[in-house]
Amino acid sequence: MSNSVGTASPDRRAVILDAAVELMSTRGFHGTSIRDIATAVGITPASIYHHFRSKQEVLQFIVIQTHRAALNAAKAAVGSRDTPNEQLQALTRSWILFHLANDEALIAVTELRSLDRAAYELVSVMCEQQEAVFLDVIVRGIDLRAFKPPSLGVSTRAIVHMGRAVCLDRRPGSSTPDQLADNYSNLALRMVSACP
């Protein structure tokens, strides 16, 4: 991973990132060019390079920042509750709402394959840290005899992945984000065989 250009205007950088997110969330990384991003911002393609060294660096910034934000949101959700049941519900609810709320999450989920090796390895570690937040809650629930999952690893990964996958379904539905988050958090409890 390369370091971004240091003298770039933060405001212009944010506008470039916003345009990149909008384009990449609909066209994908490979379907979006530097020229497309520049046109959307109203600057020349060469001007992008005052802010980012490459399209790959734009993608890296979006994906890494999004995974960092997801991890922070997950940790905050757990810290806001006491019992394992409450923690898993709050964690799953937060996880679902995070992945529904922004196009960056869609890019972070679908464009991992487009990252260069160094960025991919960094994001893989972040994904493991995210999964560890869920695992810690479930293990605590097992220790307190609140949970009895059929398989600790499978249940944990299933909850994490259903949260990531929710951003893939962009069809309008009859459920609000809050209703979906409630449904998924209740499903997460059933997946770990939560005891009443």
PDB file of C-alpha atoms in Angstrom:
ATOM      1  CA  MET A   1       0.000   0.000   0.000  1.00  0.00           C
ATOM      2  CA  SER A   2       1.257   3.425  -0.808  1.00  0.00           C
ATOM      3  CA  ASN A   3       0.947   6.535   1.292  1.00  0.00           C
ATOM      4  CA  SER A   4      -1.408   9.161  -0.007  1.00  0.00           C
ATOM      5  CA  VAL A   5      -0.154  12.454  -1.308  1.00  0.00           C
ATOM      6  CA  GLY A   6       0.401  14.710   1.696  1.00  0.00           C
ATOM      7  CA  THR A   7      -0.424  18.222   0.426  1.00  0.00           C
ATOM      8  CA  ALA A   8      -3.935  17.553  -0.856  1.00  0.00           C
ATOM      9  CA  SER A   9      -6.941  19.571   0.305  1.00  0.00           C
ATOM     10  CA  PRO A  10      -9.067  17.524   2.738  1.00  0.00           C
ATOM     11  CA  ASP A  11     -12.266  19.052   1.318  1.00  0.00           C
ATOM     12  CA  ARG A  12     -11.455  18.132  -2.282  1.00  0.00           C
ATOM     13  CA  ARG A  13     -10.312  14.705  -1.129  1.00  0.00           C
ATOM     14  CA  ALA A  14     -13.683  14.149   0.564  1.00  0.00           C
ATOM     15  CA  VAL A  15     -15.523  15.205  -2.604  1.00  0.00           C
ATOM     16  CA  ILE A  16     -13.417  12.780  -4.652  1.00  0.00           C
ATOM     17  CA  LEU A  17     -14.144   9.979  -2.173  1.00  0.00           C
ATOM     18  CA  ASP A  18     -17.876  10.736  -2.221  1.00  0.00           C
ATOM     19  CA  ALA A  19     -17.902  10.538  -6.025  1.00  0.00           C
ATOM     20  CA  ALA A  20     -15.847   7.340  -5.984  1.00  0.00           C
ATOM     21  CA  VAL A  21     -18.224   5.730  -3.473  1.00  0.00           C
ATOM     22  CA  GLU A  22     -21.261   6.669  -5.541  1.00  0.00           C
ATOM     23  CA  LEU A  23     -19.731   5.319  -8.742  1.00  0.00           C
ATOM     24  CA  MET A  24     -18.107   2.192  -7.304  1.00  0.00           C
ATOM     25  CA  SER A  25     -21.242   1.208  -5.405  1.00  0.00           C
ATOM     26  CA  THR A  26     -23.172   1.040  -8.678  1.00  0.00           C
ATOM     27  CA  ARG A  27     -20.500   0.197 -11.270  1.00  0.00           C
ATOM     28  CA  GLY A  28     -17.917  -1.612  -9.191  1.00  0.00           C
ATOM     29  CA  PHE A  29     -14.201  -0.882  -8.916  1.00  0.00           C
ATOM     30  CA  HIS A  30     -13.321  -2.172 -12.371  1.00  0.00           C
ATOM     31  CA  GLY A  31     -16.280  -0.392 -13.962  1.00  0.00           C
ATOM     32  CA  THR A  32     -15.214   2.970 -12.543  1.00  0.00           C
ATOM     33  CA  SER A  33     -12.314   4.901 -14.030  1.00  0.00           C
ATOM     34  CA  ILE A  34     -10.306   7.825 -12.717  1.00  0.00           C
ATOM     35  CA  ARG A  35     -11.878   9.802 -15.564  1.00  0.00           C
ATOM     36  CA  ASP A  36     -15.370   8.875 -14.295  1.00  0.00           C
ATOM     37  CA  ILE A  37     -14.505  10.073 -10.800  1.00  0.00           C
ATOM     38  CA  ALA A  38     -12.934  13.284 -12.114  1.00  0.00           C
ATOM     39  CA  THR A  39     -15.945  14.001 -14.321  1.00  0.00           C
ATOM     40  CA  ALA A  40     -18.320  13.496 -11.390  1.00  0.00           C
ATOM     41  CA  VAL A  41     -16.268  15.940  -9.299  1.00  0.00           C
ATOM     42  CA  GLY A  42     -15.793  18.444 -12.137  1.00  0.00           C
ATOM     43  CA  ILE A  43     -12.012  18.272 -12.287  1.00  0.00           C
ATOM     44  CA  THR A  44      -9.480  16.817 -14.701  1.00  0.00           C
ATOM     45  CA  PRO A  45      -8.291  13.234 -14.244  1.00  0.00           C
ATOM     46  CA  ALA A  46      -4.779  14.542 -13.569  1.00  0.00           C
ATOM     47  CA  SER A  47      -6.139  16.543 -10.619  1.00  0.00           C
ATOM     48  CA  ILE A  48      -7.160  13.330  -8.859  1.00  0.00           C
ATOM     49  CA  TYR A  49      -3.475  12.453  -8.603  1.00  0.00           C
ATOM     50  CA  HIS A  50      -2.874  15.471  -6.364  1.00  0.00           C
ATOM     51  CA  HIS A  51      -5.047  13.676  -3.804  1.00  0.00           C
ATOM     52  CA  PHE A  52      -4.550   9.967  -4.495  1.00  0.00           C
ATOM     53  CA  ARG A  53      -1.720   8.154  -6.241  1.00  0.00           C
ATOM     54  CA  SER A  54      -4.029   5.711  -7.988  1.00  0.00           C
ATOM     55  CA  LYS A  55      -7.536   4.341  -8.228  1.00  0.00           C
ATOM     56  CA  GLN A  56      -6.273   1.475  -6.055  1.00  0.00           C
ATOM     57  CA  GLU A  57      -5.410   3.971  -3.320  1.00  0.00           C
ATOM     58  CA  VAL A  58      -8.934   5.427  -3.507  1.00  0.00           C
ATOM     59  CA  LEU A  59     -10.373   1.934  -3.062  1.00  0.00           C
ATOM     60  CA  GLN A  60      -7.989   1.134  -0.217  1.00  0.00           C
ATOM     61  CA  PHE A  61      -8.973   4.267   1.645  1.00  0.00           C
ATOM     62  CA  ILE A  62     -12.694   3.512   1.291  1.00  0.00           C
ATOM     63  CA  VAL A  63     -12.401  -0.156   2.285  1.00  0.00           C
ATOM     64  CA  ILE A  64      -9.977   0.332   5.178  1.00  0.00           C
ATOM     65  CA  GLN A  65     -11.880   3.256   6.676  1.00  0.00           C
ATOM     66  CA  THR A  66     -15.148   1.350   6.367  1.00  0.00           C
ATOM     67  CA  HIS A  67     -13.784  -1.771   8.058  1.00  0.00           C
ATOM     68  CA  ARG A  68     -12.273   0.382  10.802  1.00  0.00           C
ATOM     69  CA  ALA A  69     -15.629   2.108  11.347  1.00  0.00           C
ATOM     70  CA  ALA A  70     -17.439  -1.260  11.413  1.00  0.00           C
ATOM     71  CA  LEU A  71     -15.030  -2.575  14.045  1.00  0.00           C
ATOM     72  CA  ASN A  72     -15.438   0.540  16.191  1.00  0.00           C
ATOM     73  CA  ALA A  73     -19.235   0.354  15.918  1.00  0.00           C
ATOM     74  CA  ALA A  74     -19.165  -3.327  16.913  1.00  0.00           C
ATOM     75  CA  LYS A  75     -17.021  -2.649  19.978  1.00  0.00           C
ATOM     76  CA  ALA A  76     -19.243   0.258  21.015  1.00  0.00           C
ATOM     77  CA  ALA A  77     -22.388  -1.875  20.699  1.00  0.00           C
ATOM     78  CA  VAL A  78     -20.975  -4.569  22.982  1.00  0.00           C
ATOM     79  CA  GLY A  79     -19.783  -2.039  25.533  1.00  0.00           C
ATOM     80  CA  SER A  80     -23.248  -0.567  25.829  1.00  0.00           C
ATOM     81  CA  ARG A  81     -24.853  -3.744  27.247  1.00  0.00           C
ATOM     82  CA  ASP A  82     -24.325  -6.082  30.215  1.00  0.00           C
ATOM     83  CA  THR A  83     -25.597  -9.611  29.539  1.00  0.00           C
ATOM     84  CA  PRO A  84     -24.459 -11.798  26.631  1.00  0.00           C
ATOM     85  CA  ASN A  85     -28.020 -11.837  25.231  1.00  0.00           C
ATOM     86  CA  GLU A  86     -28.193  -8.029  25.312  1.00  0.00           C
ATOM     87  CA  GLN A  87     -24.671  -7.755  23.901  1.00  0.00           C
ATOM     88  CA  LEU A  88     -25.333 -10.127  21.003  1.00  0.00           C
ATOM     89  CA  GLN A  89     -28.603  -8.395  20.168  1.00  0.00           C
ATOM     90  CA  ALA A  90     -27.026  -4.927  20.303  1.00  0.00           C
ATOM     91  CA  LEU A  91     -23.977  -6.110  18.371  1.00  0.00           C
ATOM     92  CA  THR A  92     -25.989  -7.795  15.628  1.00  0.00           C
ATOM     93  CA  ARG A  93     -28.391  -4.873  15.434  1.00  0.00           C
ATOM     94  CA  SER A  94     -25.515  -2.404  15.094  1.00  0.00           C
ATOM     95  CA  TRP A  95     -23.794  -4.656  12.541  1.00  0.00           C
ATOM     96  CA  ILE A  96     -26.916  -4.861  10.376  1.00  0.00           C
ATOM     97  CA  LEU A  97     -27.651  -1.133  10.572  1.00  0.00           C
ATOM     98  CA  PHE A  98     -24.037  -0.306   9.712  1.00  0.00           C
ATOM     99  CA  HIS A  99     -24.124  -2.470   6.593  1.00  0.00           C
ATOM    100  CA  LEU A 100     -27.497  -1.090   5.517  1.00  0.00           C
ATOM    101  CA  ALA A 101     -26.667   2.557   6.127  1.00  0.00           C
ATOM    102  CA  ASN A 102     -23.956   3.338   3.626  1.00  0.00           C
ATOM    103  CA  ASP A 103     -22.640   2.527   0.199  1.00  0.00           C
ATOM    104  CA  GLU A 104     -19.118   2.266   1.596  1.00  0.00           C
ATOM    105  CA  ALA A 105     -20.154  -0.998   3.282  1.00  0.00           C
ATOM    106  CA  LEU A 106     -21.251  -2.407  -0.072  1.00  0.00           C
ATOM    107  CA  ILE A 107     -17.857  -1.543  -1.560  1.00  0.00           C
ATOM    108  CA  ALA A 108     -16.010  -2.921   1.472  1.00  0.00           C
ATOM    109  CA  VAL A 109     -17.862  -6.225   1.123  1.00  0.00           C
ATOM    110  CA  THR A 110     -17.803  -6.642  -2.661  1.00  0.00           C
ATOM    111  CA  GLU A 111     -14.432  -5.198  -3.631  1.00  0.00           C
ATOM    112  CA  LEU A 112     -12.071  -7.099  -1.329  1.00  0.00           C
ATOM    113  CA  ARG A 113     -10.935  -9.071  -4.359  1.00  0.00           C
ATOM    114  CA  SER A 114      -9.891  -5.825  -6.059  1.00  0.00           C
ATOM    115  CA  LEU A 115      -7.452  -4.762  -3.331  1.00  0.00           C
ATOM    116  CA  ASP A 116      -3.744  -5.239  -3.834  1.00  0.00           C
ATOM    117  CA  ARG A 117      -2.079  -7.887  -1.691  1.00  0.00           C
ATOM    118  CA  ALA A 118      -0.883  -5.615   1.136  1.00  0.00           C
ATOM    119  CA  ALA A 119      -4.266  -3.924   1.523  1.00  0.00           C
ATOM    120  CA  TYR A 120      -6.061  -7.265   1.321  1.00  0.00           C
ATOM    121  CA  GLU A 121      -3.893  -8.645   4.130  1.00  0.00           C
ATOM    122  CA  LEU A 122      -4.561  -5.589   6.302  1.00  0.00           C
ATOM    123  CA  VAL A 123      -8.315  -5.815   5.729  1.00  0.00           C
ATOM    124  CA  SER A 124      -8.243  -9.569   6.426  1.00  0.00           C
ATOM    125  CA  VAL A 125      -6.802  -8.826   9.858  1.00  0.00           C
ATOM    126  CA  MET A 126      -9.536  -6.243  10.430  1.00  0.00           C
ATOM    127  CA  CYS A 127     -12.178  -8.824   9.431  1.00  0.00           C
ATOM    128  CA  GLU A 128     -10.700 -11.258  11.952  1.00  0.00           C
ATOM    129  CA  GLN A 129     -10.886  -8.539  14.621  1.00  0.00           C
ATOM    130  CA  GLN A 130     -14.532  -7.918  13.751  1.00  0.00           C
ATOM    131  CA  GLU A 131     -15.297 -11.625  14.012  1.00  0.00           C
ATOM    132  CA  ALA A 132     -13.449 -11.766  17.347  1.00  0.00           C
ATOM    133  CA  VAL A 133     -15.876  -9.226  18.820  1.00  0.00           C
ATOM    134  CA  PHE A 134     -18.761 -11.582  18.015  1.00  0.00           C
ATOM    135  CA  LEU A 135     -16.806 -14.627  19.162  1.00  0.00           C
ATOM    136  CA  ASP A 136     -15.989 -13.031  22.528  1.00  0.00           C
ATOM    137  CA  VAL A 137     -19.660 -12.287  23.181  1.00  0.00           C
ATOM    138  CA  ILE A 138     -20.735 -15.804  22.218  1.00  0.00           C
ATOM    139  CA  VAL A 139     -17.998 -17.449  24.307  1.00  0.00           C
ATOM    140  CA  ARG A 140     -19.028 -15.313  27.283  1.00  0.00           C
ATOM    141  CA  GLY A 141     -22.605 -16.455  26.714  1.00  0.00           C
ATOM    142  CA  ILE A 142     -21.477 -20.078  26.663  1.00  0.00           C
ATOM    143  CA  ASP A 143     -19.471 -19.578  29.859  1.00  0.00           C
ATOM    144  CA  LEU A 144     -22.536 -18.082  31.565  1.00  0.00           C
ATOM    145  CA  ARG A 145     -24.753 -20.865  30.186  1.00  0.00           C
ATOM    146  CA  ALA A 146     -26.825 -18.359  28.245  1.00  0.00           C
ATOM    147  CA  PHE A 147     -25.813 -19.790  24.849  1.00  0.00           C
ATOM    148  CA  LYS A 148     -25.397 -23.304  23.543  1.00  0.00           C
ATOM    149  CA  PRO A 149     -24.556 -23.016  19.832  1.00  0.00           C
ATOM    150  CA  PRO A 150     -24.399 -26.227  17.801  1.00  0.00           C
ATOM    151  CA  SER A 151     -20.993 -25.045  16.508  1.00  0.00           C
ATOM    152  CA  LEU A 152     -19.187 -22.033  17.927  1.00  0.00           C
ATOM    153  CA  GLY A 153     -17.214 -21.241  14.772  1.00  0.00           C
ATOM    154  CA  VAL A 154     -20.044 -21.835  12.316  1.00  0.00           C
ATOM    155  CA  SER A 155     -22.557 -19.847  14.353  1.00  0.00           C
ATOM    156  CA  THR A 156     -20.146 -16.933  14.790  1.00  0.00           C
ATOM    157  CA  ARG A 157     -19.218 -16.763  11.112  1.00  0.00           C
ATOM    158  CA  ALA A 158     -22.850 -17.107  10.044  1.00  0.00           C
ATOM    159  CA  ILE A 159     -23.885 -14.119  12.158  1.00  0.00           C
ATOM    160  CA  VAL A 160     -20.974 -12.012  10.905  1.00  0.00           C
ATOM    161  CA  HIS A 161     -21.572 -12.939   7.261  1.00  0.00           C
ATOM    162  CA  MET A 162     -25.315 -12.400   7.341  1.00  0.00           C
ATOM    163  CA  GLY A 163     -24.575  -8.874   8.516  1.00  0.00           C
ATOM    164  CA  ARG A 164     -22.136  -8.238   5.708  1.00  0.00           C
ATOM    165  CA  ALA A 165     -24.479  -9.779   3.146  1.00  0.00           C
ATOM    166  CA  VAL A 166     -27.415  -7.565   4.067  1.00  0.00           C
ATOM    167  CA  CYS A 167     -25.872  -4.702   2.075  1.00  0.00           C
ATOM    168  CA  LEU A 168     -25.976  -6.806  -1.095  1.00  0.00           C
ATOM    169  CA  ASP A 169     -29.753  -6.796  -1.303  1.00  0.00           C
ATOM    170  CA  ARG A 170     -30.699  -3.346  -2.559  1.00  0.00           C
ATOM    171  CA  ARG A 171     -34.297  -4.220  -3.437  1.00  0.00           C
ATOM    172  CA  PRO A 172     -36.885  -2.024  -1.794  1.00  0.00           C
ATOM    173  CA  GLY A 173     -38.700  -4.015   0.828  1.00  0.00           C
ATOM    174  CA  SER A 174     -41.514  -3.699   3.262  1.00  0.00           C
ATOM    175  CA  SER A 175     -39.195  -3.760   6.295  1.00  0.00           C
ATOM    176  CA  THR A 176     -37.452  -0.693   7.654  1.00  0.00           C
ATOM    177  CA  PRO A 177     -33.760  -0.898   8.573  1.00  0.00           C
ATOM    178  CA  ASP A 178     -34.749  -1.019  12.253  1.00  0.00           C
ATOM    179  CA  GLN A 179     -37.160  -3.885  11.624  1.00  0.00           C
ATOM    180  CA  LEU A 180     -34.498  -5.791   9.692  1.00  0.00           C
ATOM    181  CA  ALA A 181     -31.976  -5.176  12.459  1.00  0.00           C
ATOM    182  CA  ASP A 182     -34.442  -6.468  15.049  1.00  0.00           C
ATOM    183  CA  ASN A 183     -35.221  -9.551  12.957  1.00  0.00           C
ATOM    184  CA  TYR A 184     -31.545 -10.326  12.395  1.00  0.00           C
ATOM    185  CA  SER A 185     -30.652  -9.810  16.060  1.00  0.00           C
ATOM    186  CA  ASN A 186     -33.403 -12.234  17.079  1.00  0.00           C
ATOM    187  CA  LEU A 187     -32.139 -14.693  14.468  1.00  0.00           C
ATOM    188  CA  ALA A 188     -28.613 -14.361  15.883  1.00  0.00           C
ATOM    189  CA  LEU A 189     -29.915 -15.341  19.314  1.00  0.00           C
ATOM    190  CA  ARG A 190     -31.619 -18.394  17.836  1.00  0.00           C
ATOM    191  CA  MET A 191     -28.402 -19.345  16.023  1.00  0.00           C
ATOM    192  CA  VAL A 192     -26.584 -19.600  19.337  1.00  0.00           C
ATOM    193  CA  SER A 193     -29.554 -21.374  20.963  1.00  0.00           C
ATOM    194  CA  ALA A 194     -29.964 -18.597  23.474  1.00  0.00           C
ATOM    195  CA  CYS A 195     -31.546 -19.799  26.669  1.00  0.00           C
ATOM    196  CA  PRO A 196     -34.460 -17.687  27.985  1.00  0.00           C
TER     197      PRO A 196
END
